[in-house]
Amino acid sequence: MLVLSRKRDEQIIIGDSIIITVVEIRGDKVRLGIEAPMDVPVHRREVYDAIRQVNEQPQQNEPK
């Protein structure tokens, strides 16, 4: 894991097409802005985990 320190309005670049911007720091919370191509899904971890869980469940309408 790469750990970086950033201040408000500073950015991190991932590859050639993803930009992470520190939008705001308030107490123990950091707001991030993420610019990514439309074909790159961006989710909070808990949303990603919920999507994976739903996708891993057996389909109930599958023909037998």
JSON list of C-alpha atoms in Angstrom, two decimals:
[
{"chain": "A", "resi": 1, "resn": "MET", "atom": "CA", "xyz": [0.00, 0.00, 0.00]},
{"chain": "A", "resi": 2, "resn": "LEU", "atom": "CA", "xyz": [1.30, 3.42, -0.94]},
{"chain": "A", "resi": 3, "resn": "VAL", "atom": "CA", "xyz": [0.58, 6.05, 1.74]},
{"chain": "A", "resi": 4, "resn": "LEU", "atom": "CA", "xyz": [0.66, 9.71, 0.72]},
{"chain": "A", "resi": 5, "resn": "SER", "atom": "CA", "xyz": [0.09, 12.97, 2.55]},
{"chain": "A", "resi": 6, "resn": "ARG", "atom": "CA", "xyz": [-1.89, 15.60, 0.69]},
{"chain": "A", "resi": 7, "resn": "LYS", "atom": "CA", "xyz": [-3.29, 19.00, 1.58]},
{"chain": "A", "resi": 8, "resn": "ARG", "atom": "CA", "xyz": [-6.55, 20.53, 0.42]},
{"chain": "A", "resi": 9, "resn": "ASP", "atom": "CA", "xyz": [-6.70, 20.99, -3.38]},
{"chain": "A", "resi": 10, "resn": "GLU", "atom": "CA", "xyz": [-3.68, 18.72, -3.93]},
{"chain": "A", "resi": 11, "resn": "GLN", "atom": "CA", "xyz": [-4.04, 15.76, -6.28]},
{"chain": "A", "resi": 12, "resn": "ILE", "atom": "CA", "xyz": [-2.95, 12.19, -6.86]},
{"chain": "A", "resi": 13, "resn": "ILE", "atom": "CA", "xyz": [-2.78, 10.77, -10.38]},
{"chain": "A", "resi": 14, "resn": "ILE", "atom": "CA", "xyz": [-3.40, 7.06, -11.02]},
{"chain": "A", "resi": 15, "resn": "GLY", "atom": "CA", "xyz": [-2.29, 5.88, -14.43]},
{"chain": "A", "resi": 16, "resn": "ASP", "atom": "CA", "xyz": [-3.00, 8.41, -17.16]},
{"chain": "A", "resi": 17, "resn": "SER", "atom": "CA", "xyz": [-6.71, 8.85, -16.57]},
{"chain": "A", "resi": 18, "resn": "ILE", "atom": "CA", "xyz": [-7.68, 8.89, -12.87]},
{"chain": "A", "resi": 19, "resn": "ILE", "atom": "CA", "xyz": [-7.27, 12.02, -10.74]},
{"chain": "A", "resi": 20, "resn": "ILE", "atom": "CA", "xyz": [-8.00, 12.11, -7.01]},
{"chain": "A", "resi": 21, "resn": "THR", "atom": "CA", "xyz": [-8.35, 15.60, -5.49]},
{"chain": "A", "resi": 22, "resn": "VAL", "atom": "CA", "xyz": [-8.53, 16.42, -1.78]},
{"chain": "A", "resi": 23, "resn": "VAL", "atom": "CA", "xyz": [-11.60, 18.65, -1.76]},
{"chain": "A", "resi": 24, "resn": "GLU", "atom": "CA", "xyz": [-12.02, 19.28, 1.95]},
{"chain": "A", "resi": 25, "resn": "ILE", "atom": "CA", "xyz": [-10.60, 18.22, 5.31]},
{"chain": "A", "resi": 26, "resn": "ARG", "atom": "CA", "xyz": [-12.93, 18.62, 8.26]},
{"chain": "A", "resi": 27, "resn": "GLY", "atom": "CA", "xyz": [-11.93, 17.04, 11.56]},
{"chain": "A", "resi": 28, "resn": "ASP", "atom": "CA", "xyz": [-11.38, 13.33, 10.98]},
{"chain": "A", "resi": 29, "resn": "LYS", "atom": "CA", "xyz": [-13.12, 13.32, 7.58]},
{"chain": "A", "resi": 30, "resn": "VAL", "atom": "CA", "xyz": [-11.58, 13.92, 4.18]},
{"chain": "A", "resi": 31, "resn": "ARG", "atom": "CA", "xyz": [-13.70, 14.65, 1.09]},
{"chain": "A", "resi": 32, "resn": "LEU", "atom": "CA", "xyz": [-12.20, 13.40, -2.16]},
{"chain": "A", "resi": 33, "resn": "GLY", "atom": "CA", "xyz": [-13.10, 14.25, -5.73]},
{"chain": "A", "resi": 34, "resn": "ILE", "atom": "CA", "xyz": [-12.47, 11.49, -8.25]},
{"chain": "A", "resi": 35, "resn": "GLU", "atom": "CA", "xyz": [-12.18, 12.03, -12.00]},
{"chain": "A", "resi": 36, "resn": "ALA", "atom": "CA", "xyz": [-12.16, 8.79, -13.96]},
{"chain": "A", "resi": 37, "resn": "PRO", "atom": "CA", "xyz": [-13.25, 7.61, -17.40]},
{"chain": "A", "resi": 38, "resn": "MET", "atom": "CA", "xyz": [-16.92, 6.59, -17.62]},
{"chain": "A", "resi": 39, "resn": "ASP", "atom": "CA", "xyz": [-15.94, 2.94, -18.14]},
{"chain": "A", "resi": 40, "resn": "VAL", "atom": "CA", "xyz": [-14.10, 2.81, -14.77]},
{"chain": "A", "resi": 41, "resn": "PRO", "atom": "CA", "xyz": [-16.53, 2.11, -11.92]},
{"chain": "A", "resi": 42, "resn": "VAL", "atom": "CA", "xyz": [-15.89, 4.10, -8.73]},
{"chain": "A", "resi": 43, "resn": "HIS", "atom": "CA", "xyz": [-17.62, 3.01, -5.51]},
{"chain": "A", "resi": 44, "resn": "ARG", "atom": "CA", "xyz": [-17.23, 3.40, -1.78]},
{"chain": "A", "resi": 45, "resn": "ARG", "atom": "CA", "xyz": [-15.92, 0.13, -0.32]},
{"chain": "A", "resi": 46, "resn": "GLU", "atom": "CA", "xyz": [-19.19, -0.78, 1.42]},
{"chain": "A", "resi": 47, "resn": "VAL", "atom": "CA", "xyz": [-21.14, -0.28, -1.82]},
{"chain": "A", "resi": 48, "resn": "TYR", "atom": "CA", "xyz": [-18.60, -2.35, -3.78]},
{"chain": "A", "resi": 49, "resn": "ASP", "atom": "CA", "xyz": [-18.86, -5.17, -1.22]},
{"chain": "A", "resi": 50, "resn": "ALA", "atom": "CA", "xyz": [-22.67, -5.12, -1.39]},
{"chain": "A", "resi": 51, "resn": "ILE", "atom": "CA", "xyz": [-22.60, -5.27, -5.21]},
{"chain": "A", "resi": 52, "resn": "ARG", "atom": "CA", "xyz": [-20.20, -8.23, -5.11]},
{"chain": "A", "resi": 53, "resn": "GLN", "atom": "CA", "xyz": [-22.35, -10.02, -2.56]},
{"chain": "A", "resi": 54, "resn": "VAL", "atom": "CA", "xyz": [-25.47, -9.63, -4.72]},
{"chain": "A", "resi": 55, "resn": "ASN", "atom": "CA", "xyz": [-23.58, -10.75, -7.85]},
{"chain": "A", "resi": 56, "resn": "GLU", "atom": "CA", "xyz": [-22.26, -13.87, -6.08]},
{"chain": "A", "resi": 57, "resn": "GLN", "atom": "CA", "xyz": [-25.70, -15.05, -4.96]},
{"chain": "A", "resi": 58, "resn": "PRO", "atom": "CA", "xyz": [-27.20, -17.80, -7.12]},
{"chain": "A", "resi": 59, "resn": "GLN", "atom": "CA", "xyz": [-29.80, -16.48, -9.52]},
{"chain": "A", "resi": 60, "resn": "GLN", "atom": "CA", "xyz": [-33.27, -17.49, -8.30]},
{"chain": "A", "resi": 61, "resn": "ASN", "atom": "CA", "xyz": [-34.85, -17.31, -11.75]},
{"chain": "A", "resi": 62, "resn": "GLU", "atom": "CA", "xyz": [-32.36, -19.59, -13.49]},
{"chain": "A", "resi": 63, "resn": "PRO", "atom": "CA", "xyz": [-33.97, -22.47, -15.38]},
{"chain": "A", "resi": 64, "resn": "LYS", "atom": "CA", "xyz": [-33.12, -25.89, -13.95]}
]
